[in-house]
Each structure stands twice: as C-alpha cells, then as structure tokens.
XYZ file of C-alpha atoms in Angstrom:
60
model
C 0.000 0.000 0.000
C 1.312 3.458 -0.870
C -0.829 5.740 1.325
C -0.369 7.395 4.675
C -2.396 7.294 7.869
C -3.006 10.424 9.948
C -2.318 9.775 13.628
C -3.110 13.247 14.960
C -3.952 16.810 13.851
C -2.657 20.023 15.397
C -3.704 23.625 14.638
C -1.022 25.639 12.875
C -1.569 28.659 15.133
C 0.003 27.229 18.272
C 1.782 29.357 20.881
C 5.172 30.778 19.908
C 7.968 28.350 20.690
C 5.567 25.409 20.953
C 5.833 22.530 18.479
C 3.184 20.019 19.622
C 3.036 18.189 16.267
C 6.823 17.718 16.209
C 6.823 16.577 19.843
C 4.037 14.071 19.156
C 5.837 12.767 16.065
C 9.101 12.403 17.994
C 7.342 10.376 20.699
C 5.942 8.067 17.989
C 9.412 7.689 16.456
C 10.753 6.644 19.873
C 8.029 3.962 19.822
C 9.359 2.746 16.473
C 6.884 4.350 14.048
C 8.049 6.283 10.977
C 6.100 9.396 11.962
C 6.528 12.686 10.146
C 4.810 16.068 10.237
C 3.180 17.502 7.138
C 1.184 20.676 6.615
C -2.370 20.497 5.302
C -2.781 23.918 3.705
C -6.502 23.429 3.036
C -7.280 23.110 6.766
C -4.284 25.057 8.180
C -3.348 22.052 10.314
C -0.166 20.105 10.956
C -0.724 16.373 10.499
C 1.373 13.626 12.044
C 1.383 10.819 9.490
C 2.882 7.354 9.135
C 2.998 5.043 6.120
C -0.266 3.073 6.038
C 1.506 -0.254 6.414
C 3.380 1.027 9.499
C 0.093 1.952 11.188
C -1.266 -1.533 10.542
C 1.919 -3.146 11.917
C 1.746 -1.007 15.087
C -1.798 -2.206 15.814
C -0.976 -5.872 15.219
C-alpha cells in the first residue's frame, strides 16, 4: 500500500515556541513508528502521518 495514515492533527496557530506536532511525532518515532509532520494547507493544520503499512503493523 502506498498511502499514509493520519495519527493526529494540530492547529497551525500554536503558541510561539511550541511545536506540539513535532513533539508528538518524535514520541511516535521513539516507539518505532516512521512518523513525520506535514502541513495540510486546506485546513491550516499540521498532520502527524505514518505510512499506512506502518500503522497496521503497530496495531498488530
């Protein structure tokens, strides 16, 4: 499968100096997931995503 799964969404207008999406993604990487942060311009949100097959493996 070639898609991605969204684990969490964070508003782009967070407090200055705060990076909640990056912190969440880092915590998932520590758990062994290939998490990354992408920007969804249509909704003005940061998305923490993983490859779809990685999300399935994490649940199993």
